JSON list of C-alpha atoms in Angstrom, two decimals:
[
{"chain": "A", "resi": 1, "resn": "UNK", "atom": "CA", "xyz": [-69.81, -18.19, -50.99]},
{"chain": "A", "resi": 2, "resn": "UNK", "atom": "CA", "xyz": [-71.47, -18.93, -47.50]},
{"chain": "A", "resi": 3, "resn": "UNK", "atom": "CA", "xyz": [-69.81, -21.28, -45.85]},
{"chain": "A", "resi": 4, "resn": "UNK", "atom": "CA", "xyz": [-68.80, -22.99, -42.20]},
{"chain": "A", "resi": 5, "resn": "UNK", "atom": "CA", "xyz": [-65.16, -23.91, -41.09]},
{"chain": "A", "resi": 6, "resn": "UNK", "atom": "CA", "xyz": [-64.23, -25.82, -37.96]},
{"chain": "A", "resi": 7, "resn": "UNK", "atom": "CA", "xyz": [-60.12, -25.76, -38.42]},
{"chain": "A", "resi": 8, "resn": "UNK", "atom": "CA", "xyz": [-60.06, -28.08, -35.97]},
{"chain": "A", "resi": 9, "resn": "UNK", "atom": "CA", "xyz": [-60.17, -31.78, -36.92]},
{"chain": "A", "resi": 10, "resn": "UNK", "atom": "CA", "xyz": [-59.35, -33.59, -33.87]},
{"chain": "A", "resi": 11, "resn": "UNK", "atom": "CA", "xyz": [-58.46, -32.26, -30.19]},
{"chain": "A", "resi": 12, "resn": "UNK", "atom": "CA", "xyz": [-57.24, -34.18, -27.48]},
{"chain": "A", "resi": 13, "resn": "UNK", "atom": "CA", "xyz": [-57.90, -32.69, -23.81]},
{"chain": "A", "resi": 14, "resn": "UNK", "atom": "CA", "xyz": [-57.47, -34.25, -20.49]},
{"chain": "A", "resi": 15, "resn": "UNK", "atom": "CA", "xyz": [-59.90, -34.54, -18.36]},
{"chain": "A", "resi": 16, "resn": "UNK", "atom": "CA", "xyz": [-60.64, -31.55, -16.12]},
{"chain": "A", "resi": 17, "resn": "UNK", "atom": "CA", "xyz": [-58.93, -29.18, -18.35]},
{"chain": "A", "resi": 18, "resn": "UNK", "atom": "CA", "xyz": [-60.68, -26.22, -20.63]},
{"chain": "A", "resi": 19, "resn": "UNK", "atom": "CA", "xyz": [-62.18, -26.61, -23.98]},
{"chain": "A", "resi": 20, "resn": "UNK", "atom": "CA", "xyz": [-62.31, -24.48, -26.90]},
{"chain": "A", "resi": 21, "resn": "UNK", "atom": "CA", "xyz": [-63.40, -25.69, -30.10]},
{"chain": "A", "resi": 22, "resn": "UNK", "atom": "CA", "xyz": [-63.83, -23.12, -33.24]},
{"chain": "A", "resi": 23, "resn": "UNK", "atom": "CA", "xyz": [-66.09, -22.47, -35.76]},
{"chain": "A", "resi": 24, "resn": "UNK", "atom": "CA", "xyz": [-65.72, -19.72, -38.18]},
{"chain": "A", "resi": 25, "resn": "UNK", "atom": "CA", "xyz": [-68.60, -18.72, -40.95]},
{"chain": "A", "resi": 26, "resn": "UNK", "atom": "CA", "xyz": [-68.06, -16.98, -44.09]},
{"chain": "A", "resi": 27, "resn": "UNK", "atom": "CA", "xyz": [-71.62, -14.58, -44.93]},
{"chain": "A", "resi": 28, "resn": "UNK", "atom": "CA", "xyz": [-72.05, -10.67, -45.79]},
{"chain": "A", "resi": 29, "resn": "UNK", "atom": "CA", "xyz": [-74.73, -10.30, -42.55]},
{"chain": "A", "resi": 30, "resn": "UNK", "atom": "CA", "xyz": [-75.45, -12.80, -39.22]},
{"chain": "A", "resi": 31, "resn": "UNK", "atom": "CA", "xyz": [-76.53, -16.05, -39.73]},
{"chain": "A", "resi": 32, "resn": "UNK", "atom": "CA", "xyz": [-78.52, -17.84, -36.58]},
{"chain": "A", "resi": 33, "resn": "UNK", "atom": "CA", "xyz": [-75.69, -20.21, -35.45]},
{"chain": "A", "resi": 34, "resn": "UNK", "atom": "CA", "xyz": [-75.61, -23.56, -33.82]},
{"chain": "A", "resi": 35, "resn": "UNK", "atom": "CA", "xyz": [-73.78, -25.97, -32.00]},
{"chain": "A", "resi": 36, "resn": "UNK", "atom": "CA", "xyz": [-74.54, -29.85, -32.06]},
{"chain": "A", "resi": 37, "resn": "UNK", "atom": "CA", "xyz": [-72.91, -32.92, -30.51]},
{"chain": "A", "resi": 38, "resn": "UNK", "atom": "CA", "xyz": [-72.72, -36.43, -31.70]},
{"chain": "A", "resi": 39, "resn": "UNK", "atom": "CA", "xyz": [-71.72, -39.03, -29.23]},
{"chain": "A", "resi": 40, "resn": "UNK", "atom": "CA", "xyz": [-70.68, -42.22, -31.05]},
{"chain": "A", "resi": 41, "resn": "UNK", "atom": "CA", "xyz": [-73.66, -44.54, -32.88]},
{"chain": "A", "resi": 42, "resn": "UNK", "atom": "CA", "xyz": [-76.32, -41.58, -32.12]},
{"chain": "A", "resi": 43, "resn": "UNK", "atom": "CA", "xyz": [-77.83, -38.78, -33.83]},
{"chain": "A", "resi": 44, "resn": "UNK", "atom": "CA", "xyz": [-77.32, -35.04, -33.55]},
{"chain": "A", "resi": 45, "resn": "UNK", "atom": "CA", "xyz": [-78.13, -32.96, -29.91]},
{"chain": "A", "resi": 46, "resn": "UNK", "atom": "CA", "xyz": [-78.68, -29.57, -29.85]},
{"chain": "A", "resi": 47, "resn": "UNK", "atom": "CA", "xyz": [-76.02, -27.67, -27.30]},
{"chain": "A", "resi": 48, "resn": "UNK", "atom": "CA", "xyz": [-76.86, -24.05, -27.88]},
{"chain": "A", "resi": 49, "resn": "UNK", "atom": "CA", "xyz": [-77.78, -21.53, -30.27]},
{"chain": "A", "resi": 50, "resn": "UNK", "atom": "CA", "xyz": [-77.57, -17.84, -31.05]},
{"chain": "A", "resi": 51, "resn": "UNK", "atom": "CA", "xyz": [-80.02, -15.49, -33.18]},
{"chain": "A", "resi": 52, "resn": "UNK", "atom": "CA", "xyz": [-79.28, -12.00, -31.49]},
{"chain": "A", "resi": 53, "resn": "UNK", "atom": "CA", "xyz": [-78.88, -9.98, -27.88]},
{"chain": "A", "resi": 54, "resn": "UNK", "atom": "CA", "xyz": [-76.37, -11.37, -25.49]},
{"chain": "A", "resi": 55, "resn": "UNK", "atom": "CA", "xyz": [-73.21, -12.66, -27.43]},
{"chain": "A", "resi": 56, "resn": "UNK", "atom": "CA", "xyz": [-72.30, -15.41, -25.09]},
{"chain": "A", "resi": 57, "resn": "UNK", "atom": "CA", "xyz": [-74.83, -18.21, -25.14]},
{"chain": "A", "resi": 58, "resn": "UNK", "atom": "CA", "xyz": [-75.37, -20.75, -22.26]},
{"chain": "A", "resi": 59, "resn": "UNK", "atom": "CA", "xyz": [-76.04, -24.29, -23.27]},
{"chain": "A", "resi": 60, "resn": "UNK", "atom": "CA", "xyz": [-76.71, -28.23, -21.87]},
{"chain": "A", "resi": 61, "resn": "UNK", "atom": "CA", "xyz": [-74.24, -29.70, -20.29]},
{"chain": "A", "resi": 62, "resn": "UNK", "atom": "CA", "xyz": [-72.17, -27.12, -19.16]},
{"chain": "A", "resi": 63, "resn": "UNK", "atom": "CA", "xyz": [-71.07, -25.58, -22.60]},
{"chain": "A", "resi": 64, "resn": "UNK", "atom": "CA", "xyz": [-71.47, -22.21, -23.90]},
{"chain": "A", "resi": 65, "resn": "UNK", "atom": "CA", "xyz": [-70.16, -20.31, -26.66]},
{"chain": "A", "resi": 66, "resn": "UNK", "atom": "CA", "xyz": [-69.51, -16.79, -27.88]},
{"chain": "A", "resi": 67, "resn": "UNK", "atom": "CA", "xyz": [-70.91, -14.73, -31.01]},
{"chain": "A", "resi": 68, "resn": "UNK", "atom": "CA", "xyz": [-67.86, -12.65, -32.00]},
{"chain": "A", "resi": 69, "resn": "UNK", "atom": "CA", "xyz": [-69.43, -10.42, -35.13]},
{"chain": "A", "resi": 70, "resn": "UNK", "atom": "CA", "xyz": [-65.77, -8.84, -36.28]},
{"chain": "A", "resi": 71, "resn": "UNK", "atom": "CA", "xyz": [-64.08, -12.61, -35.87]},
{"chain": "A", "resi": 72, "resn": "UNK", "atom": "CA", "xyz": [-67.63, -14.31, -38.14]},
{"chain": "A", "resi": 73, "resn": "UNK", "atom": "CA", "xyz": [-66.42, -16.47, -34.97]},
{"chain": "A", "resi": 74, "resn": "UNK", "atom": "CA", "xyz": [-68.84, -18.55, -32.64]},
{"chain": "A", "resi": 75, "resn": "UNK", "atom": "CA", "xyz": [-66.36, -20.71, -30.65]},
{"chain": "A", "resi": 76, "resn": "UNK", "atom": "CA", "xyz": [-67.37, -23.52, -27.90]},
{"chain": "A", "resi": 77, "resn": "UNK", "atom": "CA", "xyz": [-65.98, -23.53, -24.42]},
{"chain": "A", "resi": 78, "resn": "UNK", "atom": "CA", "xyz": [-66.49, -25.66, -21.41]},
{"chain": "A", "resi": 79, "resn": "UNK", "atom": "CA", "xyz": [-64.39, -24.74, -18.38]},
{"chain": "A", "resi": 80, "resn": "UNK", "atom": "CA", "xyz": [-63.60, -28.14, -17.25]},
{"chain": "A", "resi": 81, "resn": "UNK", "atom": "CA", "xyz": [-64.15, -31.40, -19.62]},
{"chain": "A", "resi": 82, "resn": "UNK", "atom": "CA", "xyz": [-65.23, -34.69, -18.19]},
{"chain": "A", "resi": 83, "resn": "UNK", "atom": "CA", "xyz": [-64.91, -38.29, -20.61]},
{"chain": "A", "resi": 84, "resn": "UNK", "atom": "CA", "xyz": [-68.36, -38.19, -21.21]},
{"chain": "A", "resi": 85, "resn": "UNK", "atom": "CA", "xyz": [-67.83, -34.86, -23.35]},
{"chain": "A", "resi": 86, "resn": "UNK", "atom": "CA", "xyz": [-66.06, -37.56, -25.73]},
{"chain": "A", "resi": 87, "resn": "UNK", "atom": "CA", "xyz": [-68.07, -37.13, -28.71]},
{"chain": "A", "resi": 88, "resn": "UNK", "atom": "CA", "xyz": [-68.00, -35.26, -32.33]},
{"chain": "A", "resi": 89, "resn": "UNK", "atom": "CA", "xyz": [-69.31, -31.77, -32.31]},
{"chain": "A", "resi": 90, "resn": "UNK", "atom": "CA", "xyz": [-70.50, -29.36, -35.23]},
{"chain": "A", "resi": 91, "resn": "UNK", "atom": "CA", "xyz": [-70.85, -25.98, -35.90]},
{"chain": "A", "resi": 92, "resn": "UNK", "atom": "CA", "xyz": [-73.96, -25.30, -38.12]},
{"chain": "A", "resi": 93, "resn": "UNK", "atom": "CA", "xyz": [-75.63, -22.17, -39.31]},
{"chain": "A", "resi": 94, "resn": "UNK", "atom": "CA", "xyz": [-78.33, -21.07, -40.80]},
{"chain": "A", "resi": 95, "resn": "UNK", "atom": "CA", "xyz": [-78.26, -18.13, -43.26]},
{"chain": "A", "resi": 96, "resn": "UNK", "atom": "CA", "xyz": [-81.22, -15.52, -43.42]},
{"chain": "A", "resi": 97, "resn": "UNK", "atom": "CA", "xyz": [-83.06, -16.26, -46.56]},
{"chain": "A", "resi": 98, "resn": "UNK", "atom": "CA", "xyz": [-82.16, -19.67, -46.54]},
{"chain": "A", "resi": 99, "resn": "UNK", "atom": "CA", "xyz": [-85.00, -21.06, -44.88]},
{"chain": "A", "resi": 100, "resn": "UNK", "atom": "CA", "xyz": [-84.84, -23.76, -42.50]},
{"chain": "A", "resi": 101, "resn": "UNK", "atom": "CA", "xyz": [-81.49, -25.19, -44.08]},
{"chain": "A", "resi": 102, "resn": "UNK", "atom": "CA", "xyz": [-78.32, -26.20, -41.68]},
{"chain": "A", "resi": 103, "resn": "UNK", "atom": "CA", "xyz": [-75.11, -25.76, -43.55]},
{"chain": "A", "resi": 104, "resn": "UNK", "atom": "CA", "xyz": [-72.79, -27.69, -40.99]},
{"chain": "A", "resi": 105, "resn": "UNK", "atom": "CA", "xyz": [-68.62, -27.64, -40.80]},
{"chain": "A", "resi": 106, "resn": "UNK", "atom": "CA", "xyz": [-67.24, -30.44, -41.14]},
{"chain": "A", "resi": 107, "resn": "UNK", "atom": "CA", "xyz": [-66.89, -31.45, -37.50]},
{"chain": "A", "resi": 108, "resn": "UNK", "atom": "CA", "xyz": [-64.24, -31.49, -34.69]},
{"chain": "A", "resi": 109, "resn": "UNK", "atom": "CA", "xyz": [-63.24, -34.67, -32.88]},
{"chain": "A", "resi": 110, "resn": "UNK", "atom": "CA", "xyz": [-63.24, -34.64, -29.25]},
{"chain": "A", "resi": 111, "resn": "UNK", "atom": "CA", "xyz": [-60.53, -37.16, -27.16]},
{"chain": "A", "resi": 112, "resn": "UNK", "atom": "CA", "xyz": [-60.95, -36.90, -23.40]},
{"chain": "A", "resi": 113, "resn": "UNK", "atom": "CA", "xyz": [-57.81, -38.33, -21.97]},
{"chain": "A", "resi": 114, "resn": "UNK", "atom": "CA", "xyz": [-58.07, -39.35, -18.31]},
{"chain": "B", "resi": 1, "resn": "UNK", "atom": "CA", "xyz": [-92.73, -38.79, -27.59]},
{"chain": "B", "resi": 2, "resn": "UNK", "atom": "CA", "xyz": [-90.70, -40.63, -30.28]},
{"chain": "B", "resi": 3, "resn": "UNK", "atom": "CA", "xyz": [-89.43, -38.03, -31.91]},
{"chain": "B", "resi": 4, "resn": "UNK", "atom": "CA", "xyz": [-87.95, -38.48, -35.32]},
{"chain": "B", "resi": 5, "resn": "UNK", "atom": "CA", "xyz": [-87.78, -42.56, -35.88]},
{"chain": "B", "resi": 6, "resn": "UNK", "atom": "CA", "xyz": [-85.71, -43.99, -38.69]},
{"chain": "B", "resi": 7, "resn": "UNK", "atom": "CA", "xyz": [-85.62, -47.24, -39.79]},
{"chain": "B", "resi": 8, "resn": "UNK", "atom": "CA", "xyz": [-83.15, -49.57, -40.46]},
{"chain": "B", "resi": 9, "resn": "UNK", "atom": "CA", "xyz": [-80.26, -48.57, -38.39]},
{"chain": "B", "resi": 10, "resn": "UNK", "atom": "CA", "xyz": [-78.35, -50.33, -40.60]},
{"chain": "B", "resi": 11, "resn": "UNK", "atom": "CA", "xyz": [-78.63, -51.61, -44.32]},
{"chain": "B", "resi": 12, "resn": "UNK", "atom": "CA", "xyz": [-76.21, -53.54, -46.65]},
{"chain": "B", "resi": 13, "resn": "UNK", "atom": "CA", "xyz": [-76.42, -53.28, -50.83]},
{"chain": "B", "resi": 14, "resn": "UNK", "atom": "CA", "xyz": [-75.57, -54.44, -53.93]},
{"chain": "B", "resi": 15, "resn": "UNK", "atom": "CA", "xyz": [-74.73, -51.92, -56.62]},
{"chain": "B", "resi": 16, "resn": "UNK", "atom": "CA", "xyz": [-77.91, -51.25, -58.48]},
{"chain": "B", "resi": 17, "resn": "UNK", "atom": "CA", "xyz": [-80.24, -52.52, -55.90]},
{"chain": "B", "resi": 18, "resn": "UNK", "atom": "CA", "xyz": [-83.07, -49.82, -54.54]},
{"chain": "B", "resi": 19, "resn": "UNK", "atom": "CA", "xyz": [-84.36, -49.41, -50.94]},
{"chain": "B", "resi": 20, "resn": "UNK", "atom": "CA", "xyz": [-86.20, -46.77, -49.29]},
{"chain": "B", "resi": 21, "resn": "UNK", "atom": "CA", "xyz": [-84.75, -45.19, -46.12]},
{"chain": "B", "resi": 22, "resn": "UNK", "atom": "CA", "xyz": [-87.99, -44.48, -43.55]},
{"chain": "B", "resi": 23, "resn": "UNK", "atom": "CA", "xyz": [-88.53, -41.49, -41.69]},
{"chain": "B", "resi": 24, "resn": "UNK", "atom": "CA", "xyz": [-91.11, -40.45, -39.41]},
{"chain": "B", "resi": 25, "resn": "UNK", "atom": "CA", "xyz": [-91.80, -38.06, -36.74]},
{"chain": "B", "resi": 26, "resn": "UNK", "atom": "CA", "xyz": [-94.80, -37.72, -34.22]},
{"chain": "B", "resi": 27, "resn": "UNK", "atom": "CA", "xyz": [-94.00, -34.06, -33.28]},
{"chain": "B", "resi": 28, "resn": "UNK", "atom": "CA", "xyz": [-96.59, -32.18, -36.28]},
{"chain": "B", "resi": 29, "resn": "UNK", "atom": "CA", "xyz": [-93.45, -30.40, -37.79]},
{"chain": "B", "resi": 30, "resn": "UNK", "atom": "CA", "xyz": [-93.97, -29.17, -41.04]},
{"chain": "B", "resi": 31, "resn": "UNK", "atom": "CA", "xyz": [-90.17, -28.77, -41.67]},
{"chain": "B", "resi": 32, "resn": "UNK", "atom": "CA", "xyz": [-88.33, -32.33, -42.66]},
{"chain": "B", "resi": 33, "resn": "UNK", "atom": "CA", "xyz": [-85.23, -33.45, -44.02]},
{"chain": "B", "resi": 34, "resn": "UNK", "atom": "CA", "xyz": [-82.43, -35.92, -45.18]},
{"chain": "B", "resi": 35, "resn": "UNK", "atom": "CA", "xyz": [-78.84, -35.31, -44.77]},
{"chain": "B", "resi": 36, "resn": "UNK", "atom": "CA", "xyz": [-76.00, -37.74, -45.69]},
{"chain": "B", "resi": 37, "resn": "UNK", "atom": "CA", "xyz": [-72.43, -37.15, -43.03]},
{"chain": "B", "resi": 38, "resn": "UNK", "atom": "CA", "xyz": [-69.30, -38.58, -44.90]},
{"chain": "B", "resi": 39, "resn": "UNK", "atom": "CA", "xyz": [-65.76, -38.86, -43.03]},
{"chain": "B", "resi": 40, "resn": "UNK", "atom": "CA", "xyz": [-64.51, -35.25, -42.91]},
{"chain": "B", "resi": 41, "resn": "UNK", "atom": "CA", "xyz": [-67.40, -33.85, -45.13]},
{"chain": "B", "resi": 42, "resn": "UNK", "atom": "CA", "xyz": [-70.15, -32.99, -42.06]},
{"chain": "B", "resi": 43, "resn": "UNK", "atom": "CA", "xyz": [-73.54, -33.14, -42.78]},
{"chain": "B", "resi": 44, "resn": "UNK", "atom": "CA", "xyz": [-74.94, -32.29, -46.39]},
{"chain": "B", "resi": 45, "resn": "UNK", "atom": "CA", "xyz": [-78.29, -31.50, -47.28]},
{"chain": "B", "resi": 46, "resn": "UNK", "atom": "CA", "xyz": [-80.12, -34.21, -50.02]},
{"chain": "B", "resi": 47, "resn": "UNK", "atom": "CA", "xyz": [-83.69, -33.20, -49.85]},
{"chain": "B", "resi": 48, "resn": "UNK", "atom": "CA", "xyz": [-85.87, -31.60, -47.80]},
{"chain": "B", "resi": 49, "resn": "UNK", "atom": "CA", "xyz": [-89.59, -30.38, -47.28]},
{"chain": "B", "resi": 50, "resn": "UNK", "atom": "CA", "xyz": [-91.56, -27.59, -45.94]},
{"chain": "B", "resi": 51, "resn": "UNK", "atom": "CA", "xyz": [-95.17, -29.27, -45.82]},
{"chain": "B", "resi": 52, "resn": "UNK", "atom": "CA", "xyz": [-96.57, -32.19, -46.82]},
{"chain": "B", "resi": 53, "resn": "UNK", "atom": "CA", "xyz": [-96.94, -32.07, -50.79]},
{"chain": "B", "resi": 54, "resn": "UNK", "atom": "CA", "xyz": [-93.55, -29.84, -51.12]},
{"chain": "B", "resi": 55, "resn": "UNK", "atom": "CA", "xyz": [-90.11, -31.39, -51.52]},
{"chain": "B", "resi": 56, "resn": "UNK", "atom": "CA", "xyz": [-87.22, -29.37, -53.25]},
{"chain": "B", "resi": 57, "resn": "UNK", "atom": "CA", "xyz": [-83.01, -30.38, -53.57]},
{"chain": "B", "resi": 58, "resn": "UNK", "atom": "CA", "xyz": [-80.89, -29.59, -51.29]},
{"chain": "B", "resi": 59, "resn": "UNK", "atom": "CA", "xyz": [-76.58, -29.14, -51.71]},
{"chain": "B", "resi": 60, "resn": "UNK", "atom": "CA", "xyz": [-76.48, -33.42, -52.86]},
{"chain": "B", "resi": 61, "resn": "UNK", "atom": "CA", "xyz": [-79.71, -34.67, -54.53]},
{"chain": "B", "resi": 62, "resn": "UNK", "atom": "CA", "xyz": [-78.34, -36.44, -57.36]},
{"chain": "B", "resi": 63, "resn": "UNK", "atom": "CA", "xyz": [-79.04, -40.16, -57.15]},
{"chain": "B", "resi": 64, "resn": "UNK", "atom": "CA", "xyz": [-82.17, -39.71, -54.31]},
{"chain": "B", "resi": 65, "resn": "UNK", "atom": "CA", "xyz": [-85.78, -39.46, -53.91]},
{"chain": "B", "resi": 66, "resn": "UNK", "atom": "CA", "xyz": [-88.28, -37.89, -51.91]},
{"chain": "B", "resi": 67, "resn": "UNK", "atom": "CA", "xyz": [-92.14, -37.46, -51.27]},
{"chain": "B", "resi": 68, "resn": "UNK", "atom": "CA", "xyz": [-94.27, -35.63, -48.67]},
{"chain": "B", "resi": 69, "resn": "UNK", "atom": "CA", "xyz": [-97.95, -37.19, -48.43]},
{"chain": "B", "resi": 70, "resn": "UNK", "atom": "CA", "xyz": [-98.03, -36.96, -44.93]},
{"chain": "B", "resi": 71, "resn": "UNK", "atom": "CA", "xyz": [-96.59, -34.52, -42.13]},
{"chain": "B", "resi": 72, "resn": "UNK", "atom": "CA", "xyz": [-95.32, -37.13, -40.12]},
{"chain": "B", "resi": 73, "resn": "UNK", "atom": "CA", "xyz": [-93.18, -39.28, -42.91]},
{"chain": "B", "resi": 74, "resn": "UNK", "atom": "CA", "xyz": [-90.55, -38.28, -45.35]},
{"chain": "B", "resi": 75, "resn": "UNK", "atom": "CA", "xyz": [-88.97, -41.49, -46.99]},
{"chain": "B", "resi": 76, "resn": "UNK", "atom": "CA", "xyz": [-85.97, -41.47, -48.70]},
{"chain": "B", "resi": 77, "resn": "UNK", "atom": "CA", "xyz": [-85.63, -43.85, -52.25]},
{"chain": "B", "resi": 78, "resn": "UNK", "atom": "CA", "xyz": [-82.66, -44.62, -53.77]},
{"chain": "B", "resi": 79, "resn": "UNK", "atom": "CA", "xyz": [-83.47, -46.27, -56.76]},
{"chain": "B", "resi": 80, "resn": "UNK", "atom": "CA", "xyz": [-79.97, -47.84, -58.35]},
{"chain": "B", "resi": 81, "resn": "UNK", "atom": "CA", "xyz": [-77.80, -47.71, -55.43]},
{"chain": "B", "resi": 82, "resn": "UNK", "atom": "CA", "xyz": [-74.32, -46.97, -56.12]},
{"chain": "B", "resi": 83, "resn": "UNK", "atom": "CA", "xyz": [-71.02, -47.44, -53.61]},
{"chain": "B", "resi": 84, "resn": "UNK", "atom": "CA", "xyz": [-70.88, -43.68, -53.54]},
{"chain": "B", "resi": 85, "resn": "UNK", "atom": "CA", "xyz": [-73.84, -43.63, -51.62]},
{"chain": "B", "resi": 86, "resn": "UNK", "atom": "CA", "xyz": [-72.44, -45.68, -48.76]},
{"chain": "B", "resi": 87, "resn": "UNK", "atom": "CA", "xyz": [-72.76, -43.28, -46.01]},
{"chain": "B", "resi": 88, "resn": "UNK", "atom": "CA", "xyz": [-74.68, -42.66, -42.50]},
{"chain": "B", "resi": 89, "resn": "UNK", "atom": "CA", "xyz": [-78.01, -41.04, -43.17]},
{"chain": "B", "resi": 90, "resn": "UNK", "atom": "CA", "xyz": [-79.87, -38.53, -40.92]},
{"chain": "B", "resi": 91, "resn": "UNK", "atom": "CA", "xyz": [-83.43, -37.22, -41.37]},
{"chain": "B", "resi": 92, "resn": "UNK", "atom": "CA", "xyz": [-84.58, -34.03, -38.86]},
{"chain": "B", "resi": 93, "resn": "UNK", "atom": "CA", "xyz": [-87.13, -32.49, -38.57]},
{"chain": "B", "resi": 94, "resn": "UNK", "atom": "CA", "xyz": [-88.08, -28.85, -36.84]},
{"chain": "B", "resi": 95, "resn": "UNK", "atom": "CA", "xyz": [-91.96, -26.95, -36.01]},
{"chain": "B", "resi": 96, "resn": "UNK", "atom": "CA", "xyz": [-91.32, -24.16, -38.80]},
{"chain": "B", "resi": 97, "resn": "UNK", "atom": "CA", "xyz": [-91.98, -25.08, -42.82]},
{"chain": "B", "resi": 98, "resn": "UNK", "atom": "CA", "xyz": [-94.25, -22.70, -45.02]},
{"chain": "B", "resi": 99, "resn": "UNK", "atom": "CA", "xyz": [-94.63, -20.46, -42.22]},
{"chain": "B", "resi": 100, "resn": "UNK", "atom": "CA", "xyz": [-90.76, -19.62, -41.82]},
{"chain": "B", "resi": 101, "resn": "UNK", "atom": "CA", "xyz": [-88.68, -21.41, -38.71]},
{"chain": "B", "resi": 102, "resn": "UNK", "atom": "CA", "xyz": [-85.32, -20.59, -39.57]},
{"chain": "B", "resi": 103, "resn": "UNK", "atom": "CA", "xyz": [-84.74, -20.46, -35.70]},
{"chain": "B", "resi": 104, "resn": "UNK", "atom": "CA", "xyz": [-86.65, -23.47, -35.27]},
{"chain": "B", "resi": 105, "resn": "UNK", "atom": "CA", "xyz": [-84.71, -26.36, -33.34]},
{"chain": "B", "resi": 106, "resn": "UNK", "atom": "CA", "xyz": [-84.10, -29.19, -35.45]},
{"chain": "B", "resi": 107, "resn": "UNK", "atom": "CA", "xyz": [-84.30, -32.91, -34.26]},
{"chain": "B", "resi": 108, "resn": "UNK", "atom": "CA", "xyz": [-82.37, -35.55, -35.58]},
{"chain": "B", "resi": 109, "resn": "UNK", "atom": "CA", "xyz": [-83.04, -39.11, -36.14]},
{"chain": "B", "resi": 110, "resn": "UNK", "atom": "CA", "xyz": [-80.44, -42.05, -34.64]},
{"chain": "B", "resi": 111, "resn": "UNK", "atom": "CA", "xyz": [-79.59, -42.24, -38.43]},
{"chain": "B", "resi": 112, "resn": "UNK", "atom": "CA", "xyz": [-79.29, -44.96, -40.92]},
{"chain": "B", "resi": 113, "resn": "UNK", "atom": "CA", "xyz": [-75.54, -46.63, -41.84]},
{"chain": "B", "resi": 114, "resn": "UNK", "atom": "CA", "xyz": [-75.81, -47.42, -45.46]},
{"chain": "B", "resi": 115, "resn": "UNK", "atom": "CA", "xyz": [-73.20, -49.53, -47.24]},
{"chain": "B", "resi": 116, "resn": "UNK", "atom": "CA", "xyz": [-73.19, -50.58, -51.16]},
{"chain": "B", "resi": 117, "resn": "UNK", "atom": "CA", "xyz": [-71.07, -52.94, -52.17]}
]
């Protein structure tokens, strides 16, 4: 079954130090893959996204991600977090054939510790 | 540009009561939809729409209603509320419908916090 997985719950960082948050998707070919970011009381922002070509993606805010086709991985990274980056983010993909539907994971947690 | 407006932000029921959630956007997307994010669940599909006159279900549509008769609205009813629908409610939006857009961007709402008591 197609699917998205985020393993990661909640994850605590201090400020300054490297981010990584995962997102793993379960389909037979590539999907087109997003990441979003929901800062508390607000509605989804658009981060990045990959369809094809380069596998690491540049987004907003200083976050990018990599396409890693033997992992089905597309994990986040920022090299150095600030508190702002305090927020909920989600993986969310959408598979060929499937029109314009997101399937999202479930979400990851972020706590910026200063 | 607005966006995608929703309205309430927030919205208290009693069991059995109906409401509809509003939705519009001022961006001419043909692509709209509703999506319901639970604790730990993410965001689920309920409905959506590729044109104005075309709804179909998406992964939760049990217990929800939809209509297109305009590009730029998509209401939501719920027409005997029920405490499992106490949730946070998102529509979106995005430029591709009939015409394909599965890379199209989607924009989201501010959302609608829904309880029923």
């Amino acid at each position: 079954a197609q699917s998205v997985t985020q393993p990661d719950i909640h994850i605590t960082v201090s400020e300054g130090a490297s981010l990584e948050l995962r997102c793993n998707y379960s389909y037979g070919a590539t999907p087109y893959l997003f990441w979003y970011v929901q800062s508390p009381g607000q509605g989804l922002q658009l981060l990045l996204k990959y369809f094809s070509g380069d596998t690491l993606v540049q987004g907003i805010k200083g976050f990018e991600a990599e396409f890693k086709r033997s992992q089905s991985s597309f994990n986040l990274r920022k090299p150095s977090v600030h508190w702002s980056d305090a927020a909920e983010y989600f993986c969310a993909v959408v598979f060929t054939g499937g029109g314009n539907k997101l399937t999202f994971g479930t979400g990851t947690q972020l706590k910026v510790e200063l | 540009n607005a966006g995608v407006t929703q309205t309430p932000k927030f919205q208290v029921l009693k069991t059995g009561q109906s409401m509809t959630l509003q939705c519009a956007q001022d961006m001419n997307h043909e692509y709209m939809s509703w999506y319901r994010q639970d604790p730990g669940m993410g965001l689920r599909l309920i409905h959506y729409s590729v044109g104005a006159g075309i709804t179909d279900q998406g992964e939760v549509p049990n217990g929800y209603n939809v209509s297109r008769s305009t590009t730029e609205d998509f209401p939501l009813r719920l027409l005997s509320a029920a405490p499992s629908q106490t949730s946070v409610y998102f529509c979106a939006s995005s430029y591709g419908g009939t015409s394909g857009g599965a890379r199209d961007i989607q924009y989201f709402g501010a959302g609608t916090r829904l309880s029923v008591l």
